Amino acid sequence: MPVLEVTDLTKSYVSPEGERNIIVNVPRFVLEDGQQVALRGPSGSGKTTLLHLIAGILQPDSGEVRIADAPFSLLPEAMRDRARATLLGYVFQTFNLLQGYTALENVMLGMLFGPGIHRGHAEELLVRVGLKDRLNYRPRQLSVGQQQRVAVARALANHPKLVLADEPTGNLDQKNAKEALTLIREVCREQRAALLLVSHDPAVLGQFEKVQDLTAINQTGGKDVLVIGH
Ligand code: ADP
Ligand code: MG
C-alpha cells in the first residue's frame, strides 16, 4: 500500500514583480510503505515547497496529498494538524528545536498532539540516537550534530508512517552529515517509517539506492501537464 500519493499537485507564488510562477506541478508521485527515496534538485527547484505541501504546512492551489490512504490535504485544518502529528515526522535543515526546553522535553513536546506523551519512549529514542548522557541538555548546550539527533528522535516520536527530511545534513560537517544520514535511515527502518528526503548534495544522494530527479516529477512553468507514470 502506498504511504504517500500525490496527485495533480500545484502551487504557484506571486513574485515581487507581480508575476505568477508555478513552483510545484506534480501530476503523480507515489511512495510505498517503508520505502526510502531521495529527491534530487538544485537550490530553488521547489524541494522545500513540495515537502511543505506534502506536510500540509502549505496549502496547494490544486491537487491532493493522500497519506496512509487518508485524504490528508483535503481535511479541515484542525483535523489535518492532528493527522500530521500522528502520520508524519519532519526533519528540518535548521533543526527547529525549541531553545527553552531540554532534549527530552523537545521530544516529549513533539508527542503533545500525537497519541500522547510517553516519557519512556522519548528517552528510548534519545538513547537510540546516542544522546543517553544529554537528555537534560538544552539545544544550545549541544553540538549541531547532537541537535540534529534530537530532531531525528522528535520526528520519530509518534510512530509516523512517513518521515520527511529537508536537506537534513545541510548544516553539518562531512563526518556528522554521514553519521546523521545513516542514523535517520536506520531509525526509520527500525520504526517502519518510510523516508522521503530532499537534497542537492551528491554525497547525501549517493547513500540512497533510490534517487529520483525532482525535474522528472515536477513540471514547473507549463500549463499543459504531461503525466509521467511510475
Ligand atoms: P528549494 O527548497 O528547492 O531550494 P524552495 O521550495 O524553497 O526551493 O523555493 C522554490 C522557489 O519558490 C524559489 O525560486 C523561491 O524563490 C520561490 N518561493 C518560495 N517561497 C516563496 C514565497 N513565499 N513567495 C514567493 N516565492 C517563493
Ligand atoms: Mg529548500
CSV table of N, CA and C in Angstrom, one decimal, residues 63-223:
chain,number,residue,atom,x,y,z
A,63,GLY,N,-5.1,19.9,-6.4
A,63,GLY,CA,-4.5,18.6,-6.3
A,63,GLY,C,-4.7,18.0,-4.9
A,64,GLU,N,-4.2,16.8,-4.7
A,64,GLU,CA,-4.4,16.1,-3.5
A,64,GLU,C,-3.2,15.4,-3.0
A,65,VAL,N,-3.0,15.4,-1.7
A,65,VAL,CA,-2.0,14.6,-1.0
A,65,VAL,C,-2.7,13.5,-0.1
A,66,ARG,N,-2.5,12.3,-0.4
A,66,ARG,CA,-3.0,11.2,0.5
A,66,ARG,C,-1.9,10.6,1.3
A,67,ILE,N,-2.1,10.5,2.6
A,67,ILE,CA,-1.1,9.8,3.4
A,67,ILE,C,-1.8,8.6,4.1
A,68,ALA,N,-1.1,7.5,3.9
A,68,ALA,CA,-1.7,6.2,4.5
A,68,ALA,C,-3.2,6.1,4.2
A,69,ASP,N,-3.5,6.4,2.9
A,69,ASP,CA,-4.8,6.3,2.3
A,69,ASP,C,-5.9,7.3,2.9
A,70,ALA,N,-5.4,8.3,3.7
A,70,ALA,CA,-6.3,9.3,4.2
A,70,ALA,C,-6.2,10.6,3.3
A,71,PRO,N,-7.3,11.3,3.0
A,71,PRO,CA,-7.2,12.4,2.1
A,71,PRO,C,-6.6,13.6,2.9
A,72,PHE,N,-5.3,13.5,3.2
A,72,PHE,CA,-4.7,14.5,4.1
A,72,PHE,C,-4.9,15.9,3.7
A,73,SER,N,-4.6,16.3,2.5
A,73,SER,CA,-4.7,17.7,2.1
A,73,SER,C,-6.1,18.3,2.0
A,74,LEU,N,-7.1,17.3,2.0
A,74,LEU,CA,-8.5,17.8,1.9
A,74,LEU,C,-9.1,17.9,3.3
A,75,LEU,N,-8.4,17.5,4.3
A,75,LEU,CA,-9.0,17.6,5.7
A,75,LEU,C,-9.1,19.1,6.1
A,76,PRO,N,-10.1,19.4,7.0
A,76,PRO,CA,-10.1,20.7,7.6
A,76,PRO,C,-8.9,20.9,8.4
A,77,GLU,N,-8.5,22.1,8.6
A,77,GLU,CA,-7.2,22.4,9.2
A,77,GLU,C,-6.9,21.7,10.6
A,78,ALA,N,-7.9,21.7,11.4
A,78,ALA,CA,-7.7,21.2,12.8
A,78,ALA,C,-7.5,19.7,12.7
A,79,MET,N,-8.2,19.0,11.8
A,79,MET,CA,-8.1,17.6,11.6
A,79,MET,C,-6.7,17.3,11.0
A,80,ARG,N,-6.3,18.2,10.0
A,80,ARG,CA,-5.0,18.0,9.4
A,80,ARG,C,-3.9,18.1,10.4
A,81,ASP,N,-4.0,19.1,11.3
A,81,ASP,CA,-2.9,19.3,12.3
A,81,ASP,C,-2.8,18.0,13.1
A,82,ARG,N,-3.9,17.4,13.5
A,82,ARG,CA,-3.9,16.2,14.3
A,82,ARG,C,-3.4,15.0,13.5
A,83,ALA,N,-3.8,14.9,12.3
A,83,ALA,CA,-3.3,13.8,11.4
A,83,ALA,C,-1.8,13.9,11.2
A,84,ARG,N,-1.4,15.2,11.0
A,84,ARG,CA,0.1,15.4,10.8
A,84,ARG,C,0.9,14.9,11.9
A,85,ALA,N,0.4,15.2,13.1
A,85,ALA,CA,1.2,14.8,14.3
A,85,ALA,C,1.3,13.3,14.5
A,86,THR,N,0.3,12.5,13.9
A,86,THR,CA,0.4,11.1,14.1
A,86,THR,C,1.0,10.4,12.9
A,87,LEU,N,0.8,11.0,11.7
A,87,LEU,CA,1.2,10.3,10.5
A,87,LEU,C,2.6,10.6,10.0
A,88,LEU,N,3.0,11.9,10.3
A,88,LEU,CA,4.3,12.4,9.7
A,88,LEU,C,5.3,12.8,10.8
A,89,GLY,N,6.6,12.6,10.4
A,89,GLY,CA,7.7,13.2,11.1
A,89,GLY,C,8.4,14.1,10.2
A,90,TYR,N,9.0,15.2,10.7
A,90,TYR,CA,9.6,16.1,9.8
A,90,TYR,C,11.0,16.5,10.4
A,91,VAL,N,12.0,16.4,9.6
A,91,VAL,CA,13.4,16.8,10.0
A,91,VAL,C,13.8,18.0,9.1
A,92,PHE,N,14.0,19.1,9.8
A,92,PHE,CA,14.4,20.3,9.1
A,92,PHE,C,15.9,20.5,9.0
A,93,GLN,N,16.3,21.3,8.0
A,93,GLN,CA,17.7,21.6,7.8
A,93,GLN,C,18.2,22.3,9.1
A,94,THR,N,17.4,23.2,9.6
A,94,THR,CA,17.8,24.1,10.7
A,94,THR,C,17.3,23.5,12.1
A,95,PHE,N,16.9,22.3,12.1
A,95,PHE,CA,16.5,21.5,13.3
A,95,PHE,C,15.2,21.9,13.9
A,96,ASN,N,15.0,23.3,14.0
A,96,ASN,CA,13.7,23.8,14.6
A,96,ASN,C,13.4,23.2,16.0
A,97,LEU,N,14.4,23.2,16.8
A,97,LEU,CA,14.2,22.8,18.2
A,97,LEU,C,13.8,24.0,19.0
A,98,LEU,N,13.1,23.8,20.1
A,98,LEU,CA,12.7,24.9,21.0
A,98,LEU,C,13.8,25.1,22.0
A,99,GLN,N,14.3,26.3,22.0
A,99,GLN,CA,15.6,26.6,22.7
A,99,GLN,C,15.4,26.6,24.2
A,100,GLY,N,14.2,26.9,24.7
A,100,GLY,CA,14.0,26.9,26.1
A,100,GLY,C,13.8,25.6,26.8
A,101,TYR,N,13.8,24.5,26.0
A,101,TYR,CA,13.5,23.2,26.5
A,101,TYR,C,14.6,22.2,26.3
A,102,THR,N,14.7,21.2,27.2
A,102,THR,CA,15.8,20.2,27.1
A,102,THR,C,15.5,19.3,25.9
A,103,ALA,N,16.5,18.5,25.6
A,103,ALA,CA,16.4,17.5,24.5
A,103,ALA,C,15.1,16.6,24.8
A,104,LEU,N,15.0,16.1,26.0
A,104,LEU,CA,13.9,15.2,26.4
A,104,LEU,C,12.6,16.0,26.2
A,105,GLU,N,12.5,17.2,26.7
A,105,GLU,CA,11.3,18.0,26.6
A,105,GLU,C,10.9,18.3,25.1
A,106,ASN,N,11.9,18.5,24.3
A,106,ASN,CA,11.7,18.7,22.9
A,106,ASN,C,11.0,17.5,22.2
A,107,VAL,N,11.5,16.3,22.6
A,107,VAL,CA,10.9,15.1,22.0
A,107,VAL,C,9.5,14.9,22.6
A,108,MET,N,9.3,15.2,23.9
A,108,MET,CA,8.0,15.0,24.5
A,108,MET,C,7.0,16.0,24.0
A,109,LEU,N,7.5,17.2,23.7
A,109,LEU,CA,6.6,18.2,23.1
A,109,LEU,C,6.1,17.8,21.8
A,110,GLY,N,6.9,17.1,21.0
A,110,GLY,CA,6.5,16.5,19.8
A,110,GLY,C,5.4,15.5,19.9
A,111,MET,N,5.2,15.0,21.1
A,111,MET,CA,4.2,14.0,21.3
A,111,MET,C,2.8,14.6,21.8
A,112,LEU,N,2.9,15.9,22.0
A,112,LEU,CA,1.7,16.6,22.6
A,112,LEU,C,0.5,16.4,21.8
A,113,PHE,N,0.6,16.6,20.5
A,113,PHE,CA,-0.6,16.5,19.6
A,113,PHE,C,-0.7,15.1,19.0
A,114,GLY,N,0.1,14.2,19.4
A,114,GLY,CA,0.0,12.8,18.8
A,114,GLY,C,-0.8,11.9,19.7
A,115,PRO,N,-0.4,10.7,19.8
A,115,PRO,CA,-1.2,9.7,20.6
A,115,PRO,C,-1.0,9.9,22.1
A,116,GLY,N,-0.1,10.7,22.5
A,116,GLY,CA,0.1,11.0,23.9
A,116,GLY,C,1.5,11.1,24.3
A,117,ILE,N,1.8,11.6,25.5
A,117,ILE,CA,3.2,11.8,25.9
A,117,ILE,C,3.7,10.6,26.7
A,118,HIS,N,4.7,10.0,26.2
A,118,HIS,CA,5.3,8.8,26.8
A,118,HIS,C,6.8,9.1,27.1
A,119,ARG,N,7.0,9.5,28.3
A,119,ARG,CA,8.4,9.9,28.6
A,119,ARG,C,9.4,8.7,28.3
A,120,GLY,N,9.0,7.5,28.7
A,120,GLY,CA,9.9,6.4,28.5
A,120,GLY,C,10.3,6.2,27.0
A,121,HIS,N,9.3,6.4,26.1
A,121,HIS,CA,9.6,6.2,24.7
A,121,HIS,C,10.5,7.4,24.2
A,122,ALA,N,10.2,8.6,24.7
A,122,ALA,CA,11.1,9.7,24.3
A,122,ALA,C,12.5,9.4,24.8
A,123,GLU,N,12.7,8.9,26.0
A,123,GLU,CA,14.0,8.6,26.5
A,123,GLU,C,14.7,7.5,25.6
A,124,GLU,N,13.9,6.4,25.3
A,124,GLU,CA,14.4,5.4,24.5
A,124,GLU,C,14.9,5.9,23.1
A,125,LEU,N,14.1,6.8,22.5
A,125,LEU,CA,14.6,7.3,21.2
A,125,LEU,C,15.8,8.1,21.4
A,126,LEU,N,15.9,8.9,22.4
A,126,LEU,CA,17.2,9.7,22.6
A,126,LEU,C,18.4,8.8,22.9
A,127,VAL,N,18.2,7.7,23.6
A,127,VAL,CA,19.2,6.8,23.8
A,127,VAL,C,19.6,6.2,22.5
A,128,ARG,N,18.6,5.8,21.7
A,128,ARG,CA,18.9,5.2,20.4
A,128,ARG,C,19.7,6.1,19.5
A,129,VAL,N,19.5,7.4,19.5
A,129,VAL,CA,20.2,8.3,18.7
A,129,VAL,C,21.6,8.7,19.3
A,130,GLY,N,21.9,8.1,20.4
A,130,GLY,CA,23.2,8.3,21.0
A,130,GLY,C,23.3,9.5,22.0
A,131,LEU,N,22.2,9.9,22.6
A,131,LEU,CA,22.2,11.0,23.5
A,131,LEU,C,21.8,10.7,24.9
A,132,LYS,N,22.2,9.4,25.3
A,132,LYS,CA,21.9,8.9,26.7
A,132,LYS,C,22.3,9.9,27.7
A,133,ASP,N,23.5,10.5,27.5
A,133,ASP,CA,24.0,11.5,28.6
A,133,ASP,C,23.6,12.9,28.3
A,134,ARG,N,22.7,13.2,27.4
A,134,ARG,CA,22.4,14.5,27.1
A,134,ARG,C,20.9,14.9,27.2
A,135,LEU,N,20.1,14.0,27.9
A,135,LEU,CA,18.7,14.1,27.9
A,135,LEU,C,18.2,15.5,28.5
A,136,ASN,N,19.0,16.0,29.4
A,136,ASN,CA,18.6,17.3,30.1
A,136,ASN,C,19.3,18.5,29.6
A,137,TYR,N,20.0,18.4,28.5
A,137,TYR,CA,20.7,19.5,27.9
A,137,TYR,C,19.8,20.3,27.0
A,138,ARG,N,19.9,21.6,27.0
A,138,ARG,CA,19.2,22.4,26.0
A,138,ARG,C,19.9,22.5,24.7
A,139,PRO,N,19.2,22.8,23.6
A,139,PRO,CA,19.8,22.8,22.3
A,139,PRO,C,21.1,23.5,22.2
A,140,ARG,N,21.2,24.7,22.9
A,140,ARG,CA,22.5,25.5,22.7
A,140,ARG,C,23.6,24.9,23.5
A,141,GLN,N,23.3,23.9,24.4
A,141,GLN,CA,24.4,23.2,25.1
A,141,GLN,C,24.8,21.9,24.3
A,142,LEU,N,24.2,21.7,23.1
A,142,LEU,CA,24.6,20.6,22.3
A,142,LEU,C,25.3,21.0,21.1
A,143,SER,N,26.1,20.1,20.5
A,143,SER,CA,26.7,20.4,19.2
A,143,SER,C,25.7,20.3,18.1
A,144,VAL,N,25.9,20.9,17.0
A,144,VAL,CA,24.9,20.8,15.9
A,144,VAL,C,24.6,19.4,15.5
A,145,GLY,N,25.6,18.5,15.5
A,145,GLY,CA,25.3,17.1,15.2
A,145,GLY,C,24.3,16.5,16.2
A,146,GLN,N,24.6,16.9,17.5
A,146,GLN,CA,23.7,16.4,18.6
A,146,GLN,C,22.3,17.0,18.4
A,147,GLN,N,22.2,18.2,18.1
A,147,GLN,CA,20.9,18.9,17.9
A,147,GLN,C,20.1,18.2,16.8
A,148,GLN,N,20.8,17.8,15.7
A,148,GLN,CA,20.0,17.1,14.7
A,148,GLN,C,19.6,15.7,15.1
A,149,ARG,N,20.4,15.1,16.0
A,149,ARG,CA,19.9,13.8,16.6
A,149,ARG,C,18.7,14.0,17.4
A,150,VAL,N,18.6,15.1,18.2
A,150,VAL,CA,17.3,15.3,18.9
A,150,VAL,C,16.2,15.5,17.9
A,151,ALA,N,16.4,16.2,16.9
A,151,ALA,CA,15.4,16.4,15.9
A,151,ALA,C,14.9,15.1,15.2
A,152,VAL,N,15.9,14.2,15.0
A,152,VAL,CA,15.5,12.9,14.5
A,152,VAL,C,14.7,12.1,15.4
A,153,ALA,N,15.1,12.1,16.7
A,153,ALA,CA,14.3,11.5,17.8
A,153,ALA,C,12.9,12.0,17.8
A,154,ARG,N,12.8,13.4,17.7
A,154,ARG,CA,11.4,14.0,17.8
A,154,ARG,C,10.6,13.6,16.6
A,155,ALA,N,11.2,13.5,15.4
A,155,ALA,CA,10.5,13.2,14.2
A,155,ALA,C,9.8,11.8,14.3
A,156,LEU,N,10.5,10.9,15.1
A,156,LEU,CA,10.0,9.5,15.2
A,156,LEU,C,9.1,9.3,16.4
A,157,ALA,N,8.9,10.4,17.2
A,157,ALA,CA,8.3,10.2,18.5
A,157,ALA,C,6.9,9.6,18.4
A,158,ASN,N,6.1,9.9,17.4
A,158,ASN,CA,4.7,9.4,17.4
A,158,ASN,C,4.5,8.3,16.4
A,159,HIS,N,5.5,7.5,16.2
A,159,HIS,CA,5.5,6.3,15.3
A,159,HIS,C,4.9,6.7,14.0
A,160,PRO,N,5.5,7.7,13.3
A,160,PRO,CA,4.9,8.1,12.0
A,160,PRO,C,5.0,7.1,10.9
A,161,LYS,N,4.1,7.2,9.9
A,161,LYS,CA,4.2,6.3,8.7
A,161,LYS,C,5.3,6.8,7.8
A,162,LEU,N,5.5,8.1,7.8
A,162,LEU,CA,6.3,8.8,6.8
A,162,LEU,C,7.2,9.9,7.5
A,163,VAL,N,8.5,9.9,7.2
A,163,VAL,CA,9.3,10.9,7.7
A,163,VAL,C,9.8,11.7,6.5
A,164,LEU,N,9.6,13.0,6.6
A,164,LEU,CA,10.1,14.0,5.5
A,164,LEU,C,11.3,14.6,6.0
A,165,ALA,N,12.4,14.7,5.2
A,165,ALA,CA,13.6,15.3,5.6
A,165,ALA,C,14.1,16.3,4.6
A,166,ASP,N,14.2,17.5,5.0
A,166,ASP,CA,14.6,18.6,4.1
A,166,ASP,C,16.0,19.0,4.3
A,167,GLU,N,16.9,18.5,3.4
A,167,GLU,CA,18.3,18.8,3.5
A,167,GLU,C,18.8,18.6,4.9
A,168,PRO,N,18.5,17.5,5.6
A,168,PRO,CA,18.7,17.3,7.0
A,168,PRO,C,20.2,17.4,7.4
A,169,THR,N,21.1,17.3,6.5
A,169,THR,CA,22.5,17.4,6.9
A,169,THR,C,23.2,18.6,6.3
A,170,GLY,N,22.4,19.5,5.8
A,170,GLY,CA,22.9,20.7,5.2
A,170,GLY,C,23.8,21.6,6.1
A,171,ASN,N,23.5,21.6,7.4
A,171,ASN,CA,24.2,22.4,8.4
A,171,ASN,C,25.3,21.6,9.1
A,172,LEU,N,25.6,20.4,8.7
A,172,LEU,CA,26.5,19.6,9.4
A,172,LEU,C,27.8,19.4,8.6
A,173,ASP,N,28.9,19.2,9.4
A,173,ASP,CA,30.2,18.9,8.6
A,173,ASP,C,30.1,17.5,8.1
A,174,GLN,N,31.1,17.2,7.2
A,174,GLN,CA,31.0,15.9,6.5
A,174,GLN,C,30.8,14.7,7.3
A,175,LYS,N,31.6,14.6,8.4
A,175,LYS,CA,31.6,13.5,9.3
A,175,LYS,C,30.2,13.3,10.0
A,176,ASN,N,29.7,14.5,10.6
A,176,ASN,CA,28.4,14.5,11.2
A,176,ASN,C,27.3,14.2,10.2
A,177,ALA,N,27.5,14.7,9.0
A,177,ALA,CA,26.4,14.6,8.0
A,177,ALA,C,26.2,13.1,7.7
A,178,LYS,N,27.4,12.4,7.5
A,178,LYS,CA,27.3,11.0,7.1
A,178,LYS,C,26.7,10.2,8.3
A,179,GLU,N,27.1,10.5,9.5
A,179,GLU,CA,26.5,9.8,10.6
A,179,GLU,C,25.0,10.1,10.8
A,180,ALA,N,24.7,11.3,10.6
A,180,ALA,CA,23.2,11.7,10.8
A,180,ALA,C,22.4,11.0,9.8
A,181,LEU,N,22.9,10.9,8.6
A,181,LEU,CA,22.1,10.3,7.5
A,181,LEU,C,21.9,8.8,7.7
A,182,THR,N,23.0,8.2,8.1
A,182,THR,CA,23.0,6.7,8.4
A,182,THR,C,22.0,6.5,9.5
A,183,LEU,N,22.0,7.4,10.5
A,183,LEU,CA,21.1,7.3,11.7
A,183,LEU,C,19.6,7.4,11.2
A,184,ILE,N,19.4,8.5,10.5
A,184,ILE,CA,18.0,8.7,10.0
A,184,ILE,C,17.5,7.5,9.3
A,185,ARG,N,18.3,6.9,8.4
A,185,ARG,CA,17.9,5.8,7.6
A,185,ARG,C,17.6,4.6,8.5
A,186,GLU,N,18.5,4.3,9.4
A,186,GLU,CA,18.4,3.1,10.3
A,186,GLU,C,17.2,3.3,11.2
A,187,VAL,N,17.0,4.4,11.8
A,187,VAL,CA,15.9,4.6,12.7
A,187,VAL,C,14.6,4.5,12.0
A,188,CYS,N,14.5,5.1,10.8
A,188,CYS,CA,13.2,5.0,10.0
A,188,CYS,C,12.9,3.5,9.7
A,189,ARG,N,14.0,2.8,9.4
A,189,ARG,CA,13.8,1.4,9.1
A,189,ARG,C,13.3,0.6,10.3
A,190,GLU,N,13.9,0.9,11.4
A,190,GLU,CA,13.6,0.2,12.7
A,190,GLU,C,12.1,0.5,13.1
A,191,GLN,N,11.7,1.8,12.9
A,191,GLN,CA,10.4,2.2,13.3
A,191,GLN,C,9.4,2.0,12.2
A,192,ARG,N,9.8,1.4,11.1
A,192,ARG,CA,8.9,1.1,10.0
A,192,ARG,C,8.2,2.4,9.4
A,193,ALA,N,9.0,3.4,9.3
A,193,ALA,CA,8.5,4.6,8.7
A,193,ALA,C,9.2,4.7,7.3
A,194,ALA,N,8.4,5.2,6.3
A,194,ALA,CA,9.0,5.5,5.0
A,194,ALA,C,9.8,6.8,5.2
A,195,LEU,N,10.7,7.0,4.2
A,195,LEU,CA,11.5,8.2,4.3
A,195,LEU,C,11.6,8.9,2.9
A,196,LEU,N,11.2,10.2,2.9
A,196,LEU,CA,11.3,11.0,1.7
A,196,LEU,C,12.3,12.1,2.1
A,197,LEU,N,13.5,12.1,1.4
A,197,LEU,CA,14.5,13.1,1.8
A,197,LEU,C,14.7,13.9,0.5
A,198,VAL,N,14.9,15.2,0.7
A,198,VAL,CA,15.2,16.1,-0.5
A,198,VAL,C,16.6,16.7,-0.2
A,199,SER,N,17.4,16.8,-1.3
A,199,SER,CA,18.8,17.3,-1.2
A,199,SER,C,19.3,17.7,-2.5
A,200,HIS,N,20.3,18.5,-2.5
A,200,HIS,CA,21.1,18.8,-3.7
A,200,HIS,C,22.5,18.3,-3.6
A,201,ASP,N,22.8,17.6,-2.5
A,201,ASP,CA,24.2,17.2,-2.2
A,201,ASP,C,24.5,15.8,-2.7
A,202,PRO,N,25.4,15.7,-3.6
A,202,PRO,CA,25.7,14.4,-4.2
A,202,PRO,C,26.2,13.4,-3.1
A,203,ALA,N,26.9,13.9,-2.1
A,203,ALA,CA,27.3,12.9,-1.0
A,203,ALA,C,26.1,12.3,-0.3
A,204,VAL,N,25.1,13.1,-0.1
A,204,VAL,CA,23.9,12.6,0.6
A,204,VAL,C,23.1,11.7,-0.4
A,205,LEU,N,22.9,12.1,-1.6
A,205,LEU,CA,22.1,11.4,-2.6
A,205,LEU,C,22.8,10.0,-2.9
A,206,GLY,N,24.1,10.0,-2.8
A,206,GLY,CA,24.9,8.8,-3.1
A,206,GLY,C,24.7,7.7,-2.2
A,207,GLN,N,24.1,8.0,-1.0
A,207,GLN,CA,23.9,6.9,0.0
A,207,GLN,C,22.5,6.2,-0.2
A,208,PHE,N,21.7,6.7,-1.1
A,208,PHE,CA,20.4,6.1,-1.4
A,208,PHE,C,20.4,5.2,-2.6
A,209,GLU,N,19.7,4.1,-2.4
A,209,GLU,CA,19.6,3.2,-3.6
A,209,GLU,C,18.6,3.8,-4.6
A,210,LYS,N,17.6,4.5,-4.1
A,210,LYS,CA,16.6,5.0,-5.0
A,210,LYS,C,16.7,6.6,-4.9
A,211,VAL,N,17.1,7.2,-6.0
A,211,VAL,CA,17.2,8.6,-6.1
A,211,VAL,C,16.4,9.0,-7.3
A,212,GLN,N,15.5,10.0,-7.2
A,212,GLN,CA,14.7,10.5,-8.3
A,212,GLN,C,15.0,12.0,-8.5
A,213,ASP,N,15.1,12.4,-9.8
A,213,ASP,CA,15.3,13.8,-10.1
A,213,ASP,C,13.9,14.5,-9.9
A,214,LEU,N,14.0,15.6,-9.1
A,214,LEU,CA,12.7,16.4,-8.9
A,214,LEU,C,12.2,16.8,-10.3
A,215,THR,N,13.0,17.1,-11.2
A,215,THR,CA,12.5,17.6,-12.5
A,215,THR,C,11.7,16.5,-13.2
A,216,ALA,N,12.0,15.2,-12.9
A,216,ALA,CA,11.2,14.2,-13.5
A,216,ALA,C,9.8,14.1,-13.0
A,217,ILE,N,9.5,14.6,-11.8
A,217,ILE,CA,8.2,14.5,-11.3
A,217,ILE,C,7.5,15.9,-11.2
A,218,ASN,N,8.4,16.9,-11.2
A,218,ASN,CA,7.8,18.3,-11.0
A,218,ASN,C,8.0,19.1,-12.3
A,219,GLN,N,6.9,19.4,-13.0
A,219,GLN,CA,6.9,20.1,-14.2
A,219,GLN,C,6.5,21.5,-14.1
A,220,THR,N,7.4,22.3,-13.7
A,220,THR,CA,7.0,23.7,-13.4
A,220,THR,C,7.0,24.5,-14.7
A,221,GLY,N,6.3,25.6,-14.6
A,221,GLY,CA,6.4,26.6,-15.7
A,221,GLY,C,5.4,26.3,-16.9
A,222,GLY,N,4.9,25.1,-16.9
A,222,GLY,CA,3.9,24.7,-18.0
A,222,GLY,C,2.5,24.7,-17.6
A,223,LYS,N,1.6,24.9,-18.5
A,223,LYS,CA,0.2,24.8,-18.1
A,223,LYS,C,-0.3,23.4,-18.5
